[in-house]
Coordinates of C-alpha atoms in Angstrom, one line a residue:
M355 CA 0.0 0.0 0.0
N356 CA 2.8 2.4 0.9
K357 CA 4.6 1.5 -2.3
L358 CA 1.4 2.4 -4.3
I359 CA 1.1 5.7 -2.5
G360 CA 4.7 6.4 -3.1
L361 CA 4.3 5.6 -6.8
V362 CA 1.3 7.9 -7.1
I363 CA 3.3 10.7 -5.4
I364 CA 6.2 10.1 -7.8
V365 CA 4.0 10.2 -10.9
F366 CA 2.2 13.3 -9.6
A367 CA 5.5 15.0 -8.9
A368 CA 6.7 14.0 -12.4
V369 CA 3.6 15.5 -14.0
I370 CA 4.1 18.7 -12.1
L371 CA 7.8 18.9 -13.1
I372 CA 7.0 18.2 -16.7
N373 CA 4.4 21.0 -16.7
M374 CA 6.9 23.3 -15.1
F375 CA 9.8 22.4 -17.4
A376 CA 8.0 21.5 -20.7
F377 CA 5.2 22.9 -22.9
I378 CA 3.5 21.8 -26.0
V379 CA 3.0 23.9 -29.1
D380 CA 0.3 22.4 -31.4
Q381 CA -0.2 23.0 -35.1
T382 CA -2.5 26.0 -34.6
Q383 CA 0.0 27.9 -32.6
Y384 CA 3.2 29.9 -32.5
A385 CA 5.2 30.5 -29.4
L386 CA 7.7 33.1 -28.0
V387 CA 10.1 32.2 -25.3
L388 CA 11.2 35.1 -23.2
R389 CA 14.2 35.1 -20.8
F390 CA 13.6 37.5 -17.9
G391 CA 11.1 39.3 -20.1
E392 CA 13.5 39.6 -23.1
F393 CA 13.1 37.7 -26.3
E394 CA 15.1 34.5 -26.6
R395 CA 13.6 32.5 -29.4
S396 CA 10.5 32.0 -31.6
I397 CA 8.8 28.6 -32.1
M398 CA 7.0 28.2 -35.4
E399 CA 6.7 24.4 -35.5
P400 CA 4.5 22.2 -33.4
G401 CA 6.1 19.9 -30.8
L402 CA 7.3 19.5 -27.2
Y403 CA 9.7 22.1 -25.9
F404 CA 11.4 22.9 -22.6
R405 CA 11.8 25.9 -20.4
I406 CA 13.3 26.8 -17.0
P407 CA 10.7 28.0 -14.5
G408 CA 11.3 31.5 -13.1
I409 CA 13.7 32.3 -16.0
H410 CA 11.6 31.6 -19.1
T411 CA 8.1 32.9 -19.9
V412 CA 6.2 31.4 -22.9
K413 CA 3.7 33.4 -24.9
I414 CA 1.3 31.5 -27.1
F415 CA -0.3 33.0 -30.3
D416 CA -2.9 31.6 -32.7
N417 CA -1.6 31.1 -36.2
R418 CA -5.0 30.4 -37.8
V419 CA -7.0 32.9 -39.9
L420 CA -8.8 35.2 -37.4
D421 CA -12.0 37.2 -37.9
Y422 CA -12.4 40.8 -37.0
D423 CA -16.1 41.9 -37.0
S424 CA -16.7 45.7 -36.7
P425 CA -19.9 47.1 -35.2
P426 CA -22.0 49.1 -37.7
T427 CA -20.6 52.6 -38.2
E428 CA -21.7 55.7 -40.2
V429 CA -19.7 57.1 -43.1
V430 CA -20.5 60.2 -45.2
T431 CA -20.1 60.1 -49.0
A432 CA -18.9 62.9 -51.2
D433 CA -22.5 64.0 -52.0
K434 CA -23.2 64.2 -48.2
K435 CA -25.2 61.0 -47.9
T436 CA -24.8 59.2 -44.6
V437 CA -24.5 55.4 -44.9
V438 CA -24.2 52.8 -42.2
I439 CA -21.7 50.1 -43.0
D440 CA -21.1 46.8 -41.2
N441 CA -17.7 45.4 -42.3
F442 CA -15.4 42.6 -41.4
A443 CA -11.8 41.6 -41.9
K444 CA -9.8 38.4 -41.9
W445 CA -6.2 38.4 -40.7
R446 CA -3.5 36.2 -39.3
I447 CA -0.3 36.5 -37.3
T448 CA 2.8 35.9 -39.5
E449 CA 5.6 37.2 -37.2
P450 CA 4.9 36.5 -33.5
L451 CA 7.8 38.5 -32.2
Q452 CA 6.8 41.7 -34.1
F453 CA 3.2 41.1 -33.1
Y454 CA 4.1 40.8 -29.4
K455 CA 6.3 43.9 -29.6
S456 CA 3.8 46.1 -31.4
V457 CA 0.4 45.1 -29.9
N458 CA 1.1 42.3 -27.4
N459 CA -2.2 40.4 -27.9
E460 CA -5.2 39.8 -30.1
L461 CA -7.5 42.2 -28.2
N462 CA -5.1 45.1 -28.8
M463 CA -4.8 44.1 -32.5
T464 CA -8.6 44.1 -32.8
A465 CA -8.7 47.7 -31.5
R466 CA -6.0 48.7 -34.1
L467 CA -7.9 47.0 -36.9
D468 CA -11.1 48.7 -35.9
E469 CA -9.2 52.0 -36.1
I470 CA -7.4 51.5 -39.4
V471 CA -10.2 49.6 -41.3
Y472 CA -12.8 52.1 -40.4
G473 CA -10.4 55.0 -41.2
K474 CA -9.6 53.7 -44.6
L475 CA -13.2 52.9 -45.4
R476 CA -14.2 56.4 -44.4
E477 CA -11.4 57.9 -46.4
E478 CA -12.2 56.0 -49.6
I479 CA -16.0 56.2 -49.4
G480 CA -15.7 59.9 -48.7
K481 CA -14.2 60.4 -52.1
K482 CA -17.2 58.9 -53.9
D483 CA -20.8 59.9 -54.4
F484 CA -23.3 57.3 -53.1
S485 CA -24.3 56.1 -56.5
D486 CA -20.7 55.7 -57.6
F487 CA -19.9 53.8 -54.4
I488 CA -22.7 51.4 -55.1
K489 CA -21.4 50.8 -58.7
E490 CA -17.7 50.6 -57.7
R491 CA -18.1 48.8 -54.4
D492 CA -15.8 45.9 -55.2
V493 CA -13.1 48.2 -56.6
I494 CA -13.2 50.5 -53.5
M495 CA -13.0 47.5 -51.2
E496 CA -10.0 46.2 -53.0
E497 CA -8.3 49.6 -52.6
V498 CA -9.2 49.5 -48.8
L499 CA -7.7 46.0 -48.6
Q500 CA -4.4 47.1 -50.2
L501 CA -4.2 50.1 -47.9
C502 CA -4.7 47.9 -44.9
K503 CA -2.1 45.5 -46.1
V504 CA 0.4 48.3 -46.5
W505 CA -0.5 49.5 -43.0
S506 CA 0.0 46.1 -41.5
K507 CA 3.5 45.9 -42.9
G508 CA 4.5 49.3 -41.4
E509 CA 5.0 51.0 -44.8
M510 CA 2.6 53.9 -44.1
N511 CA 5.2 55.9 -42.3
K512 CA 7.9 55.4 -44.9
G513 CA 6.9 58.4 -46.9
K514 CA 4.1 56.5 -48.6
I515 CA 0.8 57.0 -46.8
D516 CA 0.8 58.1 -43.2
P517 CA 4.0 59.7 -41.8
D518 CA 2.5 60.1 -38.4
N519 CA 2.0 56.3 -37.8
E520 CA 4.2 55.3 -34.9
N521 CA 4.6 51.7 -36.1
S522 CA 7.8 51.5 -38.3
D523 CA 8.1 47.8 -38.6
G524 CA 4.6 46.6 -39.0
F525 CA 2.5 44.5 -36.7
G526 CA 3.6 41.1 -37.7
V527 CA 0.3 40.3 -39.3
E528 CA -1.2 39.9 -42.7
I529 CA -4.6 41.3 -43.7
L530 CA -6.2 38.8 -45.9
D531 CA -9.6 40.3 -46.7
V532 CA -11.8 43.3 -46.0
R533 CA -15.5 43.2 -46.9
I534 CA -18.7 45.0 -46.2
K535 CA -21.4 42.7 -44.9
R536 CA -24.2 45.2 -44.9
L537 CA -24.8 48.7 -46.3
D538 CA -27.8 50.8 -45.3
L539 CA -28.7 54.4 -45.8
A540 CA -29.3 56.5 -42.7
K541 CA -33.0 56.9 -42.2
E542 CA -33.0 60.7 -43.0
N543 CA -31.4 60.0 -46.4
E544 CA -33.5 57.1 -47.7
S545 CA -36.3 58.9 -49.4
S546 CA -34.1 61.5 -51.1
V547 CA -31.6 59.0 -52.3
F548 CA -34.3 56.6 -53.6
Q549 CA -36.0 59.5 -55.5
R550 CA -32.6 60.4 -57.0
M551 CA -31.9 56.9 -58.0
K552 CA -35.4 56.6 -59.5
T553 CA -34.9 59.8 -61.5
E554 CA -31.5 58.6 -62.6
R555 CA -32.8 55.3 -63.8
E556 CA -35.7 57.0 -65.7
R557 CA -33.2 59.3 -67.4
M558 CA -31.0 56.3 -68.4
A559 CA -34.1 54.4 -69.6
K560 CA -35.1 57.4 -71.8
E561 CA -31.6 57.6 -73.2
Y562 CA -31.6 53.9 -74.0
R563 CA -35.0 54.1 -75.7
A564 CA -33.9 57.1 -77.8
Q565 CA -30.7 55.3 -78.7
G566 CA -32.7 52.2 -79.7
E567 CA -35.1 54.2 -81.8
K568 CA -32.2 55.9 -83.6
E569 CA -30.5 52.6 -84.3
A570 CA -33.8 51.0 -85.5
K571 CA -34.3 54.0 -87.9
T572 CA -30.8 53.6 -89.2
I573 CA -31.3 49.8 -89.7
R574 CA -34.6 50.4 -91.5
S575 CA -33.0 53.1 -93.7
E576 CA -30.1 50.8 -94.6
A577 CA -32.5 48.0 -95.3
D578 CA -34.6 50.2 -97.6
K579 CA -31.5 51.3 -99.4
E580 CA -30.3 47.7 -99.8
V581 CA -33.8 46.8 -101.2
K582 CA -33.7 49.6 -103.7
I583 CA -30.2 48.7 -104.8
K584 CA -31.2 45.0 -105.2
L585 CA -34.3 45.9 -107.2
S586 CA -32.3 48.3 -109.4
E587 CA -29.7 45.6 -110.1
A588 CA -32.4 43.0 -110.8
K589 CA -34.2 45.4 -113.2
M590 CA -30.9 46.2 -115.0
E591 CA -30.2 42.4 -115.2
S592 CA -33.7 41.7 -116.6
E593 CA -33.4 44.4 -119.2
K594 CA -30.0 43.1 -120.2
I595 CA -31.5 39.6 -120.6
I596 CA -34.5 40.9 -122.6
G597 CA -32.2 43.0 -124.8
E598 CA -29.9 40.0 -125.4
A599 CA -33.0 37.8 -126.2
E600 CA -34.3 40.4 -128.7
R601 CA -30.9 40.7 -130.3
K602 CA -30.8 36.9 -130.7
A603 CA -34.3 36.8 -132.1
I604 CA -33.5 39.6 -134.6
K605 CA -30.4 37.6 -135.6
I606 CA -32.5 34.5 -136.1
Y607 CA -35.0 36.3 -138.2
A608 CA -32.2 37.9 -140.3
D609 CA -30.5 34.6 -140.8
A610 CA -33.7 32.9 -141.8
Y611 CA -34.5 35.8 -144.2
E612 CA -31.1 35.5 -145.8
R613 CA -31.5 31.7 -146.4
G614 CA -35.0 31.9 -147.9
K615 CA -36.3 35.4 -148.7
D616 CA -39.3 34.2 -150.8
F617 CA -40.4 31.7 -148.2
F618 CA -40.0 34.2 -145.4
L619 CA -42.1 36.8 -147.3
L620 CA -44.8 34.1 -147.8
L621 CA -44.9 33.3 -144.1
K622 CA -45.2 37.0 -143.2
K623 CA -48.0 37.4 -145.7
L624 CA -49.8 34.3 -144.4
D625 CA -49.4 35.5 -140.9
L626 CA -50.9 38.9 -141.9
L627 CA -53.9 37.2 -143.6
D628 CA -54.5 35.0 -140.5
K629 CA -54.6 38.0 -138.3
T630 CA -56.7 40.1 -140.7
F631 CA -59.5 37.6 -141.7
N632 CA -61.6 35.6 -139.3
K633 CA -63.5 32.4 -140.2
G634 CA -66.5 33.2 -142.3
T635 CA -65.3 36.7 -143.2
K636 CA -66.3 37.8 -146.7
V637 CA -63.8 40.1 -148.4
I638 CA -63.9 41.7 -151.8
M639 CA -60.5 42.4 -153.2
S640 CA -58.8 43.3 -156.4
T641 CA -57.3 40.5 -158.5
K642 CA -54.2 42.6 -158.6
S643 CA -53.6 42.7 -154.8
E644 CA -50.8 40.6 -153.2
A645 CA -53.3 38.9 -150.9
F646 CA -55.3 37.6 -154.0
D647 CA -52.1 36.3 -155.5
I648 CA -51.3 34.3 -152.4
L649 CA -54.8 32.9 -152.1
D650 CA -54.9 32.2 -155.8
S651 CA -51.6 30.4 -155.7
Y652 CA -52.6 28.4 -152.6
D653 CA -55.9 27.4 -154.3
N654 CA -54.1 26.2 -157.4

Protein backbone atom coordinates (compact mmCIF):
# COMPACT_ATOMS: atom_id res chain seq x y z
CA MET A 1 0.00 0.00 0.00
CA ASN A 2 2.80 2.35 0.95
CA LYS A 3 4.57 1.50 -2.31
CA LEU A 4 1.44 2.37 -4.28
CA ILE A 5 1.08 5.69 -2.50
CA GLY A 6 4.74 6.40 -3.12
CA LEU A 7 4.34 5.58 -6.82
CA VAL A 8 1.35 7.91 -7.10
CA ILE A 9 3.32 10.68 -5.41
CA ILE A 10 6.24 10.15 -7.79
CA VAL A 11 3.96 10.20 -10.85
CA PHE A 12 2.17 13.30 -9.58
CA ALA A 13 5.49 15.03 -8.93
CA ALA A 14 6.72 14.02 -12.38
CA VAL A 15 3.62 15.51 -14.00
CA ILE A 16 4.12 18.75 -12.08
CA LEU A 17 7.79 18.88 -13.08
CA ILE A 18 6.95 18.19 -16.71
CA ASN A 19 4.36 20.96 -16.69
CA MET A 20 6.90 23.28 -15.12
CA PHE A 21 9.78 22.43 -17.45
CA ALA A 22 7.98 21.46 -20.69
CA PHE A 23 5.25 22.90 -22.85
CA ILE A 24 3.49 21.83 -26.04
CA VAL A 25 2.97 23.93 -29.14
CA ASP A 26 0.29 22.45 -31.39
CA GLN A 27 -0.19 22.95 -35.14
CA THR A 28 -2.49 25.95 -34.65
CA GLN A 29 0.00 27.92 -32.56
CA TYR A 30 3.19 29.94 -32.52
CA ALA A 31 5.18 30.53 -29.35
CA LEU A 32 7.69 33.06 -28.03
CA VAL A 33 10.14 32.17 -25.27
CA LEU A 34 11.21 35.15 -23.15
CA ARG A 35 14.19 35.07 -20.78
CA PHE A 36 13.60 37.46 -17.90
CA GLY A 37 11.12 39.29 -20.13
CA GLU A 38 13.54 39.59 -23.06
CA PHE A 39 13.12 37.70 -26.33
CA GLU A 40 15.12 34.49 -26.57
CA ARG A 41 13.56 32.46 -29.41
CA SER A 42 10.51 31.98 -31.63
CA ILE A 43 8.83 28.61 -32.06
CA MET A 44 7.04 28.25 -35.40
CA GLU A 45 6.68 24.44 -35.54
CA PRO A 46 4.49 22.18 -33.37
CA GLY A 47 6.13 19.92 -30.82
CA LEU A 48 7.28 19.46 -27.22
CA TYR A 49 9.66 22.13 -25.90
CA PHE A 50 11.40 22.85 -22.59
CA ARG A 51 11.84 25.90 -20.37
CA ILE A 52 13.31 26.84 -17.01
CA PRO A 53 10.66 28.00 -14.54
CA GLY A 54 11.30 31.46 -13.12
CA ILE A 55 13.66 32.27 -15.98
CA HIS A 56 11.61 31.58 -19.09
CA THR A 57 8.13 32.87 -19.92
CA VAL A 58 6.19 31.39 -22.85
CA LYS A 59 3.73 33.44 -24.93
CA ILE A 60 1.34 31.46 -27.15
CA PHE A 61 -0.27 32.97 -30.28
CA ASP A 62 -2.89 31.57 -32.67
CA ASN A 63 -1.56 31.07 -36.22
CA ARG A 64 -4.96 30.45 -37.83
CA VAL A 65 -6.98 32.94 -39.88
CA LEU A 66 -8.78 35.19 -37.41
CA ASP A 67 -11.96 37.20 -37.85
CA TYR A 68 -12.44 40.85 -37.02
CA ASP A 69 -16.09 41.92 -37.03
CA SER A 70 -16.70 45.65 -36.74
CA PRO A 71 -19.86 47.12 -35.22
CA PRO A 72 -22.01 49.13 -37.68
CA THR A 73 -20.60 52.63 -38.21
CA GLU A 74 -21.67 55.71 -40.16
CA VAL A 75 -19.72 57.10 -43.12
CA VAL A 76 -20.48 60.24 -45.16
CA THR A 77 -20.12 60.07 -48.96
CA ALA A 78 -18.87 62.87 -51.20
CA ASP A 79 -22.45 63.96 -51.96
CA LYS A 80 -23.18 64.24 -48.22
CA LYS A 81 -25.18 61.05 -47.87
CA THR A 82 -24.79 59.22 -44.57
CA VAL A 83 -24.50 55.45 -44.93
CA VAL A 84 -24.24 52.79 -42.24
CA ILE A 85 -21.67 50.09 -43.00
CA ASP A 86 -21.12 46.78 -41.24
CA ASN A 87 -17.74 45.39 -42.26
CA PHE A 88 -15.40 42.56 -41.36
CA ALA A 89 -11.77 41.61 -41.95
CA LYS A 90 -9.76 38.39 -41.95
CA TRP A 91 -6.19 38.41 -40.70
CA ARG A 92 -3.50 36.17 -39.27
CA ILE A 93 -0.27 36.48 -37.32
CA THR A 94 2.83 35.93 -39.47
CA GLU A 95 5.62 37.24 -37.20
CA PRO A 96 4.87 36.51 -33.53
CA LEU A 97 7.80 38.54 -32.18
CA GLN A 98 6.83 41.69 -34.05
CA PHE A 99 3.19 41.10 -33.13
CA TYR A 100 4.12 40.81 -29.45
CA LYS A 101 6.32 43.92 -29.55
CA SER A 102 3.77 46.08 -31.39
CA VAL A 103 0.36 45.14 -29.94
CA ASN A 104 1.09 42.34 -27.43
CA ASN A 105 -2.18 40.42 -27.89
CA GLU A 106 -5.19 39.82 -30.13
CA LEU A 107 -7.46 42.18 -28.19
CA ASN A 108 -5.14 45.13 -28.81
CA MET A 109 -4.80 44.12 -32.45
CA THR A 110 -8.59 44.11 -32.84
CA ALA A 111 -8.69 47.67 -31.54
CA ARG A 112 -6.03 48.72 -34.06
CA LEU A 113 -7.89 46.97 -36.86
CA ASP A 114 -11.09 48.75 -35.90
CA GLU A 115 -9.22 52.04 -36.11
CA ILE A 116 -7.44 51.47 -39.41
CA VAL A 117 -10.17 49.60 -41.33
CA TYR A 118 -12.83 52.14 -40.40
CA GLY A 119 -10.41 54.98 -41.16
CA LYS A 120 -9.58 53.68 -44.63
CA LEU A 121 -13.22 52.91 -45.41
CA ARG A 122 -14.24 56.41 -44.37
CA GLU A 123 -11.40 57.89 -46.44
CA GLU A 124 -12.20 55.96 -49.64
CA ILE A 125 -16.00 56.17 -49.39
CA GLY A 126 -15.73 59.88 -48.65
CA LYS A 127 -14.19 60.40 -52.10
CA LYS A 128 -17.21 58.92 -53.93
CA ASP A 129 -20.84 59.87 -54.45
CA PHE A 130 -23.29 57.31 -53.09
CA SER A 131 -24.33 56.06 -56.54
CA ASP A 132 -20.68 55.72 -57.62
CA PHE A 133 -19.87 53.84 -54.43
CA ILE A 134 -22.69 51.36 -55.14
CA LYS A 135 -21.40 50.78 -58.70
CA GLU A 136 -17.71 50.64 -57.72
CA ARG A 137 -18.07 48.85 -54.40
CA ASP A 138 -15.78 45.92 -55.24
CA VAL A 139 -13.08 48.24 -56.60
CA ILE A 140 -13.24 50.47 -53.51
CA MET A 141 -13.04 47.50 -51.15
CA GLU A 142 -9.99 46.20 -53.03
CA GLU A 143 -8.33 49.62 -52.57
CA VAL A 144 -9.15 49.54 -48.85
CA LEU A 145 -7.70 46.02 -48.58
CA GLN A 146 -4.44 47.09 -50.24
CA LEU A 147 -4.16 50.11 -47.93
CA CYS A 148 -4.72 47.89 -44.89
CA LYS A 149 -2.06 45.46 -46.12
CA VAL A 150 0.42 48.30 -46.51
CA TRP A 151 -0.47 49.55 -43.04
CA SER A 152 -0.01 46.11 -41.47
CA LYS A 153 3.51 45.92 -42.93
CA GLY A 154 4.49 49.26 -41.40
CA GLU A 155 4.98 51.00 -44.76
CA MET A 156 2.60 53.86 -44.07
CA ASN A 157 5.19 55.93 -42.27
CA LYS A 158 7.93 55.43 -44.87
CA GLY A 159 6.87 58.44 -46.88
CA LYS A 160 4.08 56.48 -48.57
CA ILE A 161 0.79 57.01 -46.78
CA ASP A 162 0.77 58.11 -43.15
CA PRO A 163 3.99 59.68 -41.84
CA ASP A 164 2.48 60.06 -38.35
CA ASN A 165 2.02 56.34 -37.79
CA GLU A 166 4.21 55.27 -34.89
CA ASN A 167 4.61 51.72 -36.14
CA SER A 168 7.76 51.52 -38.26
CA ASP A 169 8.15 47.75 -38.63
CA GLY A 170 4.58 46.61 -39.03
CA PHE A 171 2.47 44.55 -36.68
CA GLY A 172 3.63 41.09 -37.70
CA VAL A 173 0.25 40.32 -39.26
CA GLU A 174 -1.20 39.86 -42.73
CA ILE A 175 -4.57 41.35 -43.67
CA LEU A 176 -6.21 38.76 -45.93
CA ASP A 177 -9.56 40.34 -46.71
CA VAL A 178 -11.77 43.32 -45.95
CA ARG A 179 -15.45 43.23 -46.88
CA ILE A 180 -18.73 45.03 -46.21
CA LYS A 181 -21.41 42.66 -44.91
CA ARG A 182 -24.24 45.16 -44.93
CA LEU A 183 -24.76 48.66 -46.28
CA ASP A 184 -27.75 50.79 -45.29
CA LEU A 185 -28.74 54.39 -45.77
CA ALA A 186 -29.29 56.49 -42.70
CA LYS A 187 -33.04 56.94 -42.19
CA GLU A 188 -33.00 60.66 -42.98
CA ASN A 189 -31.41 60.01 -46.39
CA GLU A 190 -33.48 57.09 -47.67
CA SER A 191 -36.33 58.95 -49.39
CA SER A 192 -34.12 61.54 -51.12
CA VAL A 193 -31.61 58.95 -52.30
CA PHE A 194 -34.30 56.60 -53.57
CA GLN A 195 -35.97 59.46 -55.46
CA ARG A 196 -32.64 60.45 -56.97
CA MET A 197 -31.93 56.87 -57.97
CA LYS A 198 -35.41 56.59 -59.53
CA THR A 199 -34.89 59.81 -61.51
CA GLU A 200 -31.47 58.64 -62.65
CA ARG A 201 -32.83 55.27 -63.79
CA GLU A 202 -35.68 56.96 -65.68
CA ARG A 203 -33.20 59.26 -67.41
CA MET A 204 -31.02 56.30 -68.37
CA ALA A 205 -34.07 54.37 -69.63
CA LYS A 206 -35.11 57.36 -71.76
CA GLU A 207 -31.61 57.59 -73.23
CA TYR A 208 -31.58 53.86 -73.99
CA ARG A 209 -34.99 54.08 -75.70
CA ALA A 210 -33.88 57.08 -77.78
CA GLN A 211 -30.69 55.28 -78.74
CA GLY A 212 -32.68 52.17 -79.65
CA GLU A 213 -35.10 54.15 -81.82
CA LYS A 214 -32.20 55.87 -83.56
CA GLU A 215 -30.49 52.56 -84.28
CA ALA A 216 -33.80 51.04 -85.49
CA LYS A 217 -34.30 53.98 -87.86
CA THR A 218 -30.75 53.57 -89.16
CA ILE A 219 -31.30 49.84 -89.69
CA ARG A 220 -34.59 50.44 -91.53
CA SER A 221 -32.95 53.10 -93.71
CA GLU A 222 -30.08 50.78 -94.56
CA ALA A 223 -32.54 47.96 -95.33
CA ASP A 224 -34.61 50.21 -97.63
CA LYS A 225 -31.45 51.34 -99.37
CA GLU A 226 -30.34 47.75 -99.81
CA VAL A 227 -33.75 46.77 -101.22
CA LYS A 228 -33.67 49.62 -103.73
CA ILE A 229 -30.17 48.66 -104.82
CA LYS A 230 -31.18 45.00 -105.23
CA LEU A 231 -34.32 45.93 -107.21
CA SER A 232 -32.33 48.29 -109.42
CA GLU A 233 -29.71 45.62 -110.05
CA ALA A 234 -32.44 43.05 -110.81
CA LYS A 235 -34.17 45.42 -113.22
CA MET A 236 -30.90 46.15 -115.00
CA GLU A 237 -30.19 42.44 -115.24
CA SER A 238 -33.67 41.67 -116.60
CA GLU A 239 -33.40 44.45 -119.18
CA LYS A 240 -30.02 43.10 -120.15
CA ILE A 241 -31.47 39.59 -120.58
CA ILE A 242 -34.46 40.90 -122.58
CA GLY A 243 -32.16 42.96 -124.80
CA GLU A 244 -29.94 39.96 -125.37
CA ALA A 245 -32.99 37.80 -126.23
CA GLU A 246 -34.33 40.39 -128.66
CA ARG A 247 -30.91 40.68 -130.26
CA LYS A 248 -30.76 36.91 -130.71
CA ALA A 249 -34.33 36.85 -132.10
CA ILE A 250 -33.51 39.56 -134.63
CA LYS A 251 -30.41 37.65 -135.63
CA ILE A 252 -32.45 34.46 -136.08
CA TYR A 253 -34.99 36.34 -138.22
CA ALA A 254 -32.21 37.91 -140.25
CA ASP A 255 -30.46 34.58 -140.79
CA ALA A 256 -33.72 32.93 -141.80
CA TYR A 257 -34.52 35.76 -144.17
CA GLU A 258 -31.13 35.51 -145.84
CA ARG A 259 -31.54 31.75 -146.36
CA GLY A 260 -35.04 31.94 -147.91
CA LYS A 261 -36.31 35.39 -148.71
CA ASP A 262 -39.31 34.21 -150.76
CA PHE A 263 -40.40 31.68 -148.17
CA PHE A 264 -39.97 34.21 -145.38
CA LEU A 265 -42.11 36.77 -147.25
CA LEU A 266 -44.75 34.12 -147.83
CA LEU A 267 -44.87 33.29 -144.12
CA LYS A 268 -45.19 36.95 -143.17
CA LYS A 269 -48.05 37.40 -145.68
CA LEU A 270 -49.83 34.29 -144.41
CA ASP A 271 -49.44 35.51 -140.87
CA LEU A 272 -50.88 38.86 -141.90
CA LEU A 273 -53.86 37.17 -143.59
CA ASP A 274 -54.46 35.01 -140.53
CA LYS A 275 -54.57 38.04 -138.27
CA THR A 276 -56.71 40.08 -140.71
CA PHE A 277 -59.45 37.62 -141.69
CA ASN A 278 -61.58 35.62 -139.29
CA LYS A 279 -63.51 32.43 -140.16
CA GLY A 280 -66.53 33.25 -142.33
CA THR A 281 -65.32 36.69 -143.22
CA LYS A 282 -66.31 37.83 -146.69
CA VAL A 283 -63.80 40.08 -148.43
CA ILE A 284 -63.93 41.75 -151.80
CA MET A 285 -60.46 42.38 -153.20
CA SER A 286 -58.80 43.25 -156.42
CA THR A 287 -57.27 40.48 -158.46
CA LYS A 288 -54.17 42.61 -158.64
CA SER A 289 -53.57 42.66 -154.83
CA GLU A 290 -50.80 40.60 -153.24
CA ALA A 291 -53.27 38.89 -150.93
CA PHE A 292 -55.28 37.63 -153.95
CA ASP A 293 -52.10 36.31 -155.55
CA ILE A 294 -51.32 34.34 -152.39
CA LEU A 295 -54.79 32.87 -152.12
CA ASP A 296 -54.91 32.16 -155.81
CA SER A 297 -51.56 30.39 -155.75
CA TYR A 298 -52.58 28.42 -152.63
CA ASP A 299 -55.90 27.38 -154.30
CA ASN A 300 -54.10 26.18 -157.45
